[in-house]
Coordinates of C-alpha atoms and ligand atoms in Angstrom, one line a residue:
X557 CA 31.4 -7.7 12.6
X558 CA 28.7 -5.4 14.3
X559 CA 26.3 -3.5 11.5
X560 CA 26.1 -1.0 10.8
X561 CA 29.6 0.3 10.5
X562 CA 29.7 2.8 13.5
X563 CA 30.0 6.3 12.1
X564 CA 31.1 9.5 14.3
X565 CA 32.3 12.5 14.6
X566 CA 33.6 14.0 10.9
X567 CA 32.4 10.7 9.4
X568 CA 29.2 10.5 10.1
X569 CA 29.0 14.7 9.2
X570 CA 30.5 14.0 6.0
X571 CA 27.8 11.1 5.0
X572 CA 24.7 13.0 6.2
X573 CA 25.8 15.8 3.8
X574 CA 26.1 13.5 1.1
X575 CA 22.8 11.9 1.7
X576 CA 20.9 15.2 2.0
X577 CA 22.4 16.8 -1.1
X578 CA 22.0 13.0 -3.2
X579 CA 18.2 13.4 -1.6
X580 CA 17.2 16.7 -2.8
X581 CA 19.5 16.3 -6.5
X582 CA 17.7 12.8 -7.0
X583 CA 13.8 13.9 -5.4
X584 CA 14.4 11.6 -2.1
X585 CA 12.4 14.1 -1.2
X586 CA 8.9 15.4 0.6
X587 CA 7.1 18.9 0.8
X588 CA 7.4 20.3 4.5
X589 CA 4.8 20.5 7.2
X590 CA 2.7 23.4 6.0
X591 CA 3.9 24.7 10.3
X592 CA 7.7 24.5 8.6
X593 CA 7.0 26.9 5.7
X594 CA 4.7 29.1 7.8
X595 CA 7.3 29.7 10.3
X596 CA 9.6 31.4 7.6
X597 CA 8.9 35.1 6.8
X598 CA 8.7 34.7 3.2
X599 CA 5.9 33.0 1.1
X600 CA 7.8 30.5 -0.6
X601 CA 4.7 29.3 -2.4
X602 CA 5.4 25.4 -2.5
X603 CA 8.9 26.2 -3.9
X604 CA 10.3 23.7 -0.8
X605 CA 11.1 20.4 -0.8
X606 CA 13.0 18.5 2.4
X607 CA 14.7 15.4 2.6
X608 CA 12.4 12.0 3.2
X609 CA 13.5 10.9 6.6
X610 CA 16.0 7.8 5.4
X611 CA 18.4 5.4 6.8
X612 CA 22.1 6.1 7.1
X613 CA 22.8 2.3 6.1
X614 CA 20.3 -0.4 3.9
X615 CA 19.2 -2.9 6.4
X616 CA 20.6 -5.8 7.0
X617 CA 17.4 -8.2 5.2
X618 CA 17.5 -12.2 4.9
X619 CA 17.7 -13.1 1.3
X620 CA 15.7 -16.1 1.4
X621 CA 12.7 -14.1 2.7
X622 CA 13.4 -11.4 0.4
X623 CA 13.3 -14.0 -2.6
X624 CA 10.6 -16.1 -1.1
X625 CA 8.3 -12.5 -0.8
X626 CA 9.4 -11.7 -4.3
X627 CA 8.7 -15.0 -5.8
X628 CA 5.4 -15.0 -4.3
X629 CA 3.8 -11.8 -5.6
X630 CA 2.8 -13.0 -9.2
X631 CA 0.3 -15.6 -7.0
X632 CA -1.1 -12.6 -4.9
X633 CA -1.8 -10.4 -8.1
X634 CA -3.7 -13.2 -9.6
X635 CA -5.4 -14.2 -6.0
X636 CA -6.5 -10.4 -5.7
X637 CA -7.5 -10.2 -9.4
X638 CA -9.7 -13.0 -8.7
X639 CA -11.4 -11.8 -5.6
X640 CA -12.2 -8.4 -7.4
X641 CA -14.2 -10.6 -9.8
X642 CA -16.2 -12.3 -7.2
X643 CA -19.2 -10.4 -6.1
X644 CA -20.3 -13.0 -4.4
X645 CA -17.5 -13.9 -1.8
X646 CA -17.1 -10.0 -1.3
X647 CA -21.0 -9.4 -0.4
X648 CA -20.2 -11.6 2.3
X649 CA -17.0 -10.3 3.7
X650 CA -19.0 -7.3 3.7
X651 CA -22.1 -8.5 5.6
X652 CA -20.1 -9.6 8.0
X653 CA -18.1 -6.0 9.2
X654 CA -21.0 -4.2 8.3
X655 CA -22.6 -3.7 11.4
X656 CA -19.5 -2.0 12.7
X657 CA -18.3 -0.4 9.6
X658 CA -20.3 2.1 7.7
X659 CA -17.2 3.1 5.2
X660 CA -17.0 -0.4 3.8
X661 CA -20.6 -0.5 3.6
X662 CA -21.1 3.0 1.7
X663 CA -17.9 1.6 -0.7
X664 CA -20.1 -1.7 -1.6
X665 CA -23.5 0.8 -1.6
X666 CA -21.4 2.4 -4.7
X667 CA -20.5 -1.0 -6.3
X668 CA -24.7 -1.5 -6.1
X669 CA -25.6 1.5 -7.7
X670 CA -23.1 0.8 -10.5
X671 CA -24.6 -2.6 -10.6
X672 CA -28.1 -1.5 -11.1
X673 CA -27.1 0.0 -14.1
X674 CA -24.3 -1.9 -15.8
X675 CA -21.1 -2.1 -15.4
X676 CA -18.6 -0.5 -18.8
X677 CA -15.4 -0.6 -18.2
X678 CA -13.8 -3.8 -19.9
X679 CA -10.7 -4.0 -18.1
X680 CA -9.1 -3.4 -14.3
X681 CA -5.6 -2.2 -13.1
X682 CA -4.3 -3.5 -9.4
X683 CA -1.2 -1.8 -8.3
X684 CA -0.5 -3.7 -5.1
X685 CA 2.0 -3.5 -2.3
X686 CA 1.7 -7.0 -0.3
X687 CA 3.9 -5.9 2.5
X688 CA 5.8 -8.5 5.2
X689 CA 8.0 -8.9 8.1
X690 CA 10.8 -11.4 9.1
X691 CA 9.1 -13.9 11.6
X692 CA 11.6 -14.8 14.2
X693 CA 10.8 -17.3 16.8
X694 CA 11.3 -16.0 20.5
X695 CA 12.4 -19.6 21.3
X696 CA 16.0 -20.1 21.7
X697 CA 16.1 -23.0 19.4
X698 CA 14.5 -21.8 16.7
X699 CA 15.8 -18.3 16.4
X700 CA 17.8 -19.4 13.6
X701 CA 14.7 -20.0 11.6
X702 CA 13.2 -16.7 9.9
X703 CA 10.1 -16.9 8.3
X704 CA 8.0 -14.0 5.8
X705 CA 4.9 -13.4 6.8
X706 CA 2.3 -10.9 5.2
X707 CA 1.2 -7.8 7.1
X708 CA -1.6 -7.1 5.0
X709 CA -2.2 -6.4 1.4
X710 CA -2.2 -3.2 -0.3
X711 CA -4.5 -2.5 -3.0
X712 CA -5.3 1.2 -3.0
X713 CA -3.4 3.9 -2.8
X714 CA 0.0 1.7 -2.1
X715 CA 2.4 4.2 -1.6
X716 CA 6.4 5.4 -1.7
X717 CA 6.7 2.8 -5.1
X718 CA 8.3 6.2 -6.1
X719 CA 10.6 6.9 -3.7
X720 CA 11.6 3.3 -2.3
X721 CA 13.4 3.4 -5.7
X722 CA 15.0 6.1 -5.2
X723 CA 16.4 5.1 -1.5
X724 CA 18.0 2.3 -3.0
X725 CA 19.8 4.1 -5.4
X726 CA 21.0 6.5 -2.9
X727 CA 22.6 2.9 -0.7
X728 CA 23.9 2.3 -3.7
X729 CA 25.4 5.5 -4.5
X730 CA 26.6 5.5 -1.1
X731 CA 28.2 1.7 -1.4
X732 CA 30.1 2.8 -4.1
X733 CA 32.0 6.2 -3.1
X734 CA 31.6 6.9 0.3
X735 CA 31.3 3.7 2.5
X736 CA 34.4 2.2 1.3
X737 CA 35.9 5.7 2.6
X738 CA 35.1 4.7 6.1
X739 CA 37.0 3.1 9.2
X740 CA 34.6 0.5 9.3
X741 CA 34.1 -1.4 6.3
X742 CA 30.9 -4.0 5.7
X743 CA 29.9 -6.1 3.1
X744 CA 26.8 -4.8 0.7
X745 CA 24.3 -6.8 -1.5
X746 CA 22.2 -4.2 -2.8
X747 CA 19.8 -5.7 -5.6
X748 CA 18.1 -3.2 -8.1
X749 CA 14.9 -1.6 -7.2
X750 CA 13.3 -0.1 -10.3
X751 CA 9.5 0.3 -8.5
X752 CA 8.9 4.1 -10.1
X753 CA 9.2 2.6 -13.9
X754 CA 7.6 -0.7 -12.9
X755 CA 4.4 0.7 -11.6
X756 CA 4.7 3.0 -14.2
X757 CA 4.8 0.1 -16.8
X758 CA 1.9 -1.0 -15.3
X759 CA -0.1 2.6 -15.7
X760 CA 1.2 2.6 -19.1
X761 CA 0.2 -0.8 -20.4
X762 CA -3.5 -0.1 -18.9
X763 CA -3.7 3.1 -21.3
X764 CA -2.7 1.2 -24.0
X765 CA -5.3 -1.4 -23.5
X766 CA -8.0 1.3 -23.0
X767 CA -6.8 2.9 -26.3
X768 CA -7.3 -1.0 -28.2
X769 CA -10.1 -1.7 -26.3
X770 CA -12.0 1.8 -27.0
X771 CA -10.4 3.1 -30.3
X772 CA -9.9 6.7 -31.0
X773 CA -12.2 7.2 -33.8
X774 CA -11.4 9.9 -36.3
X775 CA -11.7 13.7 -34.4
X776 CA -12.1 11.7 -31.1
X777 CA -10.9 13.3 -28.0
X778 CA -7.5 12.7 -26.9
X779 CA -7.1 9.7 -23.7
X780 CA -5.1 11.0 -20.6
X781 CA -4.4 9.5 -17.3
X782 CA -5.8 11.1 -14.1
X783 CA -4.6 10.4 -10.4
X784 CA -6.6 11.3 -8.3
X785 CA -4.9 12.7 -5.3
X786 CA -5.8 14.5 -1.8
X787 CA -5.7 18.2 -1.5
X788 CA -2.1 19.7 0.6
X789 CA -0.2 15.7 -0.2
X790 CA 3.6 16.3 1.2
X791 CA 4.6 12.9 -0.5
X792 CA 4.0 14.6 -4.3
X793 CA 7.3 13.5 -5.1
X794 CA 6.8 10.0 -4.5
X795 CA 3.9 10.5 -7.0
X796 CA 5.5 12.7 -9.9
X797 CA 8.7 9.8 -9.9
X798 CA 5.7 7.5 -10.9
X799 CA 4.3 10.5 -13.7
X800 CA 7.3 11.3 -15.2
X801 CA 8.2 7.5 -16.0
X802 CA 4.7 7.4 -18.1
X803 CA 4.5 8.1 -21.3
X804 CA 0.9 9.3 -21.8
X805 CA -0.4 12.6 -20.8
X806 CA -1.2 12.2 -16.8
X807 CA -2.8 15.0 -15.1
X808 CA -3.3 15.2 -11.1
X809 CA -7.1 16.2 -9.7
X810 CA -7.8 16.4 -6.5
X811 CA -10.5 13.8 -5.1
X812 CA -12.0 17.1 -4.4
X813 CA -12.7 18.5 -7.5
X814 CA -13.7 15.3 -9.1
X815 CA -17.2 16.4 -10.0
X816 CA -16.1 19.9 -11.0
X817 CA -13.5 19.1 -13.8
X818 CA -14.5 15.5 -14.7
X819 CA -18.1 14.1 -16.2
X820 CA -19.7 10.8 -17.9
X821 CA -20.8 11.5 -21.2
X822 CA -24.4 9.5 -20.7
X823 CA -24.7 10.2 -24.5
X824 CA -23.3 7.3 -25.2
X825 CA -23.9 3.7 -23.4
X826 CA -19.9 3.4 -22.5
X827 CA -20.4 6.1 -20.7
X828 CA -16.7 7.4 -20.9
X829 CA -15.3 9.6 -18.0
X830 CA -14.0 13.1 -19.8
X831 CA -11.5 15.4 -18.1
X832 CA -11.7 19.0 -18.7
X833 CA -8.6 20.8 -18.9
X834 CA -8.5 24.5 -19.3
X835 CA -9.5 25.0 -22.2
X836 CA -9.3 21.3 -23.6
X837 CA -11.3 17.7 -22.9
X838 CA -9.9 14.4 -22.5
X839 CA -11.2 11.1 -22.5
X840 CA -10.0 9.1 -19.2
X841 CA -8.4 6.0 -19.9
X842 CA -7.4 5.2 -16.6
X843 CA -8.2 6.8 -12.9
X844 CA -4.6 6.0 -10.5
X845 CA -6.1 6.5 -6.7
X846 CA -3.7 8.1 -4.5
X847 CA -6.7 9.4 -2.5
X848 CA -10.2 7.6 -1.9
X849 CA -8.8 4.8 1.0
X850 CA -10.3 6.5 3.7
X851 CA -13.4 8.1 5.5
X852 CA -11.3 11.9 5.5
X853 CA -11.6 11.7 1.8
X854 CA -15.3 11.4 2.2
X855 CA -16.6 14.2 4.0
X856 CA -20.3 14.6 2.7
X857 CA -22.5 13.3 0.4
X858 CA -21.2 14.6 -2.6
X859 CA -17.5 13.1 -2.4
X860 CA -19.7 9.4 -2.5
X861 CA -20.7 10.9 -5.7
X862 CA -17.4 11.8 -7.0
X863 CA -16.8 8.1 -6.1
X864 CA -19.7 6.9 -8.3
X865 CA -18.9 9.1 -10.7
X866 CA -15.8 7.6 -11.7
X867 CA -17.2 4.2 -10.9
X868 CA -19.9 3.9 -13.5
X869 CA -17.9 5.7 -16.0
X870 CA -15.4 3.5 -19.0
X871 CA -11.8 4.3 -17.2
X872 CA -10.0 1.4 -16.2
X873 CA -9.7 1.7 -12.3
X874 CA -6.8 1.0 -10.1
X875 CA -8.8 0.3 -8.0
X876 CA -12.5 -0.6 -8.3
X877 CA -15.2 -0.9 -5.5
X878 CA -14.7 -4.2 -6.2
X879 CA -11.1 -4.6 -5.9
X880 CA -10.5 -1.9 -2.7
X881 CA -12.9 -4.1 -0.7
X882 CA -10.8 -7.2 -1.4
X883 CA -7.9 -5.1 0.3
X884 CA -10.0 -5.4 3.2
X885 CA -7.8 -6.9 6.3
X886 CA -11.0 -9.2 6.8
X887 CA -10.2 -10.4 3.3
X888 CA -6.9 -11.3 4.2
X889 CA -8.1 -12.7 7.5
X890 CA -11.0 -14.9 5.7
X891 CA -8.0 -16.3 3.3
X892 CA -5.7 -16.9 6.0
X893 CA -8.3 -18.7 9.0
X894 CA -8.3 -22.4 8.2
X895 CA -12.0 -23.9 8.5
X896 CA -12.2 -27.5 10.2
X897 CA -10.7 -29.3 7.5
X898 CA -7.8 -27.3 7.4
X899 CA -8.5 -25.5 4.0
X900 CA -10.0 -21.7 3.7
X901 CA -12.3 -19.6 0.6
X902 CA -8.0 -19.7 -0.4
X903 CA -9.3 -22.5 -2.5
X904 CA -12.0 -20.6 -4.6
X905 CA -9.2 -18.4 -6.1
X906 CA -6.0 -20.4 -6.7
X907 CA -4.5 -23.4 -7.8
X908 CA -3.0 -26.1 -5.2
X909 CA 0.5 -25.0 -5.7
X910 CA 0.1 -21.1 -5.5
X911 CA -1.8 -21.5 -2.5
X912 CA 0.5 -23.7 -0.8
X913 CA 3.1 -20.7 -1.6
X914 CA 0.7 -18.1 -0.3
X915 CA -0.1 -20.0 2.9
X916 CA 3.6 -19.9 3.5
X917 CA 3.3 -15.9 4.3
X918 CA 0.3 -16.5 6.2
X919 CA 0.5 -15.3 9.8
X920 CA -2.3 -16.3 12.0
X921 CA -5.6 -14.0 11.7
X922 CA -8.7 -14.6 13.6
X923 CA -12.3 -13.0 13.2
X924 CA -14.3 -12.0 16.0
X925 CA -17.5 -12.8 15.2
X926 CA -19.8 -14.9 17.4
X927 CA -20.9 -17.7 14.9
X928 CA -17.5 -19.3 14.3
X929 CA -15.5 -21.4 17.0
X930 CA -12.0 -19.1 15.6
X931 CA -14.3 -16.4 16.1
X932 CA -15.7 -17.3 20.2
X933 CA -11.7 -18.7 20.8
X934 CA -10.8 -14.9 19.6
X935 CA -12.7 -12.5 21.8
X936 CA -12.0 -14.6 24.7
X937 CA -8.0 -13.9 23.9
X938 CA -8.8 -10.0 22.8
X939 CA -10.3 -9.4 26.5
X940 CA -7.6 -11.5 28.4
X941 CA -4.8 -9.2 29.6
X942 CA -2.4 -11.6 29.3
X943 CA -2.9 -13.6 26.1
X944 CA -4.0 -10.3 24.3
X945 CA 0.2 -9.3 24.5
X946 CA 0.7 -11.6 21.6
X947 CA -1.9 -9.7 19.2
X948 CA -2.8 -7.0 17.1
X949 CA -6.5 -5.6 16.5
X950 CA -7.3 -4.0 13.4
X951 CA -10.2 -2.1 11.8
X952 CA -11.5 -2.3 8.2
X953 CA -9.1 0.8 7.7
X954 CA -6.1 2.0 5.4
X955 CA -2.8 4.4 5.8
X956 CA -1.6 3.6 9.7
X957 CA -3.0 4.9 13.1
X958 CA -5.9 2.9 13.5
X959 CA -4.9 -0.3 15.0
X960 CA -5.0 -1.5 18.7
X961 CA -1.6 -3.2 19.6
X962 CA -1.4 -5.5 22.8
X963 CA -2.7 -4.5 26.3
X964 CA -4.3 -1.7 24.3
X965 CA -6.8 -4.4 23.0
X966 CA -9.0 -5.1 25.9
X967 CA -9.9 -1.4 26.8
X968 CA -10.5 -0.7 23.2
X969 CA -13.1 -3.1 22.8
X970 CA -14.8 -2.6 26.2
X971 CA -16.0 0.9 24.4
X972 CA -17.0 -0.8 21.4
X973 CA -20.4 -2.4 21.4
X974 CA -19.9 -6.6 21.6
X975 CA -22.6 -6.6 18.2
X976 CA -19.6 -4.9 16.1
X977 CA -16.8 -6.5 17.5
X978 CA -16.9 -8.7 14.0
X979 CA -16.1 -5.5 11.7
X980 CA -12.2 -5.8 13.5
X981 CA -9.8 -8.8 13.0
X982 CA -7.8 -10.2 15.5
X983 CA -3.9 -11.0 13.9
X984 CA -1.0 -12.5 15.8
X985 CA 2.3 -10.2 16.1
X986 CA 4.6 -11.1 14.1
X987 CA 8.5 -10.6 15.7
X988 CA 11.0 -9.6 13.4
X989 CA 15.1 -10.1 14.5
X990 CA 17.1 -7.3 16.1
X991 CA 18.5 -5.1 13.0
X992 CA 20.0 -1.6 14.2
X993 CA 20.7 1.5 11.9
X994 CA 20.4 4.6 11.9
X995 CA 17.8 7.1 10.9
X996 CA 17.8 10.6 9.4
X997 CA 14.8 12.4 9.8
X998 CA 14.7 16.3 9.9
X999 CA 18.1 16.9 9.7
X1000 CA 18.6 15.1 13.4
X1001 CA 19.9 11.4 13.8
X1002 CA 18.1 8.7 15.2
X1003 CA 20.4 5.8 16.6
X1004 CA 19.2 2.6 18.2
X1005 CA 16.9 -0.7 17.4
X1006 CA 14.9 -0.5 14.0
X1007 CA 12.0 -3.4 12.7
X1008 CA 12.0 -3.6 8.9
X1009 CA 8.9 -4.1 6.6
X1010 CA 9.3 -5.0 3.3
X1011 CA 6.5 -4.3 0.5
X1012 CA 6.6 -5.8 -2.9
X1013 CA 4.9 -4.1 -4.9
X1014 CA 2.8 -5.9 -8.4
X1015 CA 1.1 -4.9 -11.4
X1016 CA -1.8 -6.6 -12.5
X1017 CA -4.5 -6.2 -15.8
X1018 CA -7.1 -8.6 -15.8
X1019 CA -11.0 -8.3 -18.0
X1020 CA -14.5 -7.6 -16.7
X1021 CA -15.7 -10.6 -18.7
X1022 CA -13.8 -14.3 -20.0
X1023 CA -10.5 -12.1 -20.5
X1024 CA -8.8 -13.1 -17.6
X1025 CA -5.5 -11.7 -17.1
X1026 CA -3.5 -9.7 -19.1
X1027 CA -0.9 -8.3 -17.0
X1028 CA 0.9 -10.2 -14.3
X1029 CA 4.3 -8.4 -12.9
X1030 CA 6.3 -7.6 -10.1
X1031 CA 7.1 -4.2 -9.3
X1032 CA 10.2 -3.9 -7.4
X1033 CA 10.1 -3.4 -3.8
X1034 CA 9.5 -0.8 -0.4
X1035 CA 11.3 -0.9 2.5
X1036 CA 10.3 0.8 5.6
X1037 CA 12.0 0.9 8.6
X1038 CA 10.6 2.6 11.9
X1039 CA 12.3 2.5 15.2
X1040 CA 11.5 -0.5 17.7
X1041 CA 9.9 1.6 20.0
X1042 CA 7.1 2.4 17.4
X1043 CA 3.9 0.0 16.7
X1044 CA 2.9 1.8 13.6
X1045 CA 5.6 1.9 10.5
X1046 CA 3.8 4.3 7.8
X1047 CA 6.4 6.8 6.4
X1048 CA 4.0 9.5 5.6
X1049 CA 2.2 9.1 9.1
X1050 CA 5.8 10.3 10.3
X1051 CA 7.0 7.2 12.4
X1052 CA 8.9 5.1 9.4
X1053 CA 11.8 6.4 6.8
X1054 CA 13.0 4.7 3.6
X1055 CA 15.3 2.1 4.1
X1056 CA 16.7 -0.3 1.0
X1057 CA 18.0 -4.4 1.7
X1058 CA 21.2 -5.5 2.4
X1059 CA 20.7 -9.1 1.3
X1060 CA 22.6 -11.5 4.2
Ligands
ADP1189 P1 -2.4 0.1 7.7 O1 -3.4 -0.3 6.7 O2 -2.8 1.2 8.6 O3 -1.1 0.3 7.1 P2 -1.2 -2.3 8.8 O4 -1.9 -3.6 8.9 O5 -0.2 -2.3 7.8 O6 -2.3 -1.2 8.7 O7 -0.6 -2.0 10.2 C1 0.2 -0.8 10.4 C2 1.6 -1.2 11.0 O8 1.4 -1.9 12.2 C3 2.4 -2.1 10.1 O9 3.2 -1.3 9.2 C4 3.3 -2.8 11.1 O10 4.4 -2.0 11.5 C5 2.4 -2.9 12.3 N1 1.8 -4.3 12.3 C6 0.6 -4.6 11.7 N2 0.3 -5.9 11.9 C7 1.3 -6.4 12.6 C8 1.6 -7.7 13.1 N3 0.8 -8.8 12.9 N4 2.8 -7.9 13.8 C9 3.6 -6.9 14.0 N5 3.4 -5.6 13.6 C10 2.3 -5.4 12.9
MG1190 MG1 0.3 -1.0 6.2

């Protein structure tokens, strides 16, 4: 039985109608290219929403994977927890890009500064997205033999938690009234996906810790939640399905305006963040990033001050300095690169038996530095143009478009001096199975080869001192699908759409 079920002529019509009214009645949905609105005569003044580009049918996905991914993310909170708590190991992933990388080092010049003077916050919130693909063998004889294996680990800013809930509820929808009308019929395993009122849990139970932790005293202010966001964000919708499942008041500031509406009252040594609102003041209980993962979001001096602001301040992060540097893909590539006795740092963070459950989803990830052998072996394969087919080059960078894939590699690095080669890892392509589907983005269908990345997402609360951790969940999941043709898969960078699993 070929999948998906092929779908023409009144058929197909019929379903597209269905999934772009579901989209819009259920906010499946994105604001359109500021070119769309402009192009209509009338100032609609953000009154549009569009349909996120989705697929017509959830993607055929291996369950074992899907399970072994799942099963594997309360061991990847805890590993990432740990990191963020050790300054130590982090100060030296981030000697070692810093050459080549001035963002990473001006994030860990903030963490020194906060330092200096103390940290106050008591506790830290990760929401991560560790995100994977289906490792096929190109071998004959092993094709049968799928493997997960981690693309890189989100922990900042890890988006669509709010909408990948939503795309599964529309296959759902879809697998209950309107595929069974068709020609073709297929079989459908469609697990729930409740990601939005996960990660909302997670947002939640941080605010409540704050409030026990810091206790309103009599004719305190009132505690709020702030996500911080960037200014013109099409993908609001994927943000306010995460909002509306909190129960706390949450407002959303601009990374922009951070120093205008927020300040640290330095009256007192907690040093809590307060958020002006009209007319009334909050105390901060905890800062969501949605913004703050790249360079863009840093144009001058002051935004690095914005940055510090809410650093030194009592709001529980999500994330820290700390914790956005261990999201670092040299992070993952220092976990994952075996030293000569076979073991990595993997062994600082986590017990035998999680780490032989992380080093499952480990693909192989290579420095290019010049001190280590991995490191030589590596820029010898970056600068072959044959062996360089089989990798992927990536900067210290978040939120698509800045990797080098394949034959790309060697002409990329030949215009970056040799001394900072070591701020980029080198990470060996993973090759997922053939899986076809079709995509609808813009109103127009897409037909052909797709690749499918999963992302589970988890929630994680852990102390600043002998705490440890308080909070330890998974978050439901994300999955992405982008056409074969395309090496990037990011939704919002407009090559991927929302997909959901159809567990085989
Ligand atoms: P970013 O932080 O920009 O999202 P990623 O590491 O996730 O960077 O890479 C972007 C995209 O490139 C991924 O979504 C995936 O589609 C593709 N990609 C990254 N690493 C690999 C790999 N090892 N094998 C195959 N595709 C990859
Ligand atoms: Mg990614």
């Amino acid at each position: 039985m070929s999948y998906p079920p092929a779908v023409d002529g009144p058929e197909r019509q019929r379903l597209v109608q269905v999934i772009k009214d579901w989209s819009i009645a259920n906010g499946l949905a994105v604001r359109p290219p500021p070119a769309a609105i402009s192009a209509t005569e009338v100032d609609l003044a953000s009154t549009l929403a569009m349909t996120a580009p989705v697929t017509l049918f959830p993607s055929p996905f291996s369950q074992s994977c899907f399970e072994e991914a799942q099963g594997a993310q309360a061991a990847y909170n805890e590993l990432y927890a740990k990191i963020s708590q050790d300054e130590e190991f982090l100060g030296r992933v981030v000697a070692e890009v810093a050459g080549g990388d001035e963002f990473t080092t001006k994030l860990w010049t903030v963490h020194e500064r906060v330092k200096k003077e103390g940290y106050t916050h008591k506790h830290s919130l990760g929401i991560f997205r560790s995100d994977y693909l289906v490792h096929q063998e190109t071998t004959p004889a092993d094709e049968a033999h799928l493997q997960i294996k981690q693309v890189e680990f989100n922990t900042i800013a890890a988006s669509f938690g709010g909408l990948s809930g939503q795309a599964s509820s529309l296959h759902k929808f879809l697998a209950k009234t309107e595929y069974p009308l068709l020609q073709e019929s297929s079989k459908y395993n469609l697990p729930d996906n409740t990601s939005s009122r996960d990660i909302a849990a997670g947002l939640q139970a941080a605010f409540e810790v704050y409030n026990r932790s810091e206790p309103v005293v009599e004719g305190g202010l009132p505690r709020c939640i702030v996500f911080l966001v960037q200014d013109g964000e099409r993908n609001v919708f994927d943000q306010r399905h995460i909002e509306y499942a909190v129960d706390a008041p949450v407002f959303r500031l601009p990374f922009s305006q951070i120093l205008q509406q927020t300040s640290v009252d330095t009256s007192s040594p907690r040093r809590p963040l307060l958020y002006r609102h009209t007319h009334l003041t909050f105390e901060v209980a905890v800062v969501y990033m949605r913004a703050g993962y790249g360079p863009s979001d840093y144009p001058d001096e002051s935004a690095w001050e914005a940055r510090y602001q809410v650093e030194r301040s009592a709001a529980i992060k999500c994330p820290t300095v700390l914790t956005q540097v261990a999201g670092t893909k040299k992070v993952q590539q220092v976990l994952a690169t075996p030293d000569a006795n076979g073991s990595s740092e993997l062994g600082r963070f986590v017990p035998a038996a999680q780490q032989a459950t992380l080093r499952r989803t480990f693909a192989n990830i290579y420095p290019l530095d010049t001190t280590s052998a991995a490191g030589r072996q590596a820029r010898e394969w970056a600068q072959d143009p044959a062996v360089c087919r089989k990798f992927v080059l990536k900067p210290q960078r978040e939120g698509g478009g800045n990797n080098y894939y394949k034959d790309k590699i060697p002409a990329h690095l030949a215009t970056v001096p040799a001394e900072h080669w070591a701020s980029y890892i080198l990470m060996e392509l993973i090759t997922p199975p053939p899986v076809a589907n079709l995509i609808l983005r813009n109103g127009q269908i897409e037909q052909g080869g797709v690749i499918c990345e999963l992302g589970i997402y988890g929630t994680c609360i852990w102390g600043s001192g002998d705490e440890g951790i308080l909070r330890n969940e998974a978050a439901g999941y994300l999955l992405r699908t982008k056409g074969d043709q395309s090496e990037e898969g990011g939704v919002a960078a407009g090559f991927g759409c929302m997909d959901s699993v159809n567990l085989v």
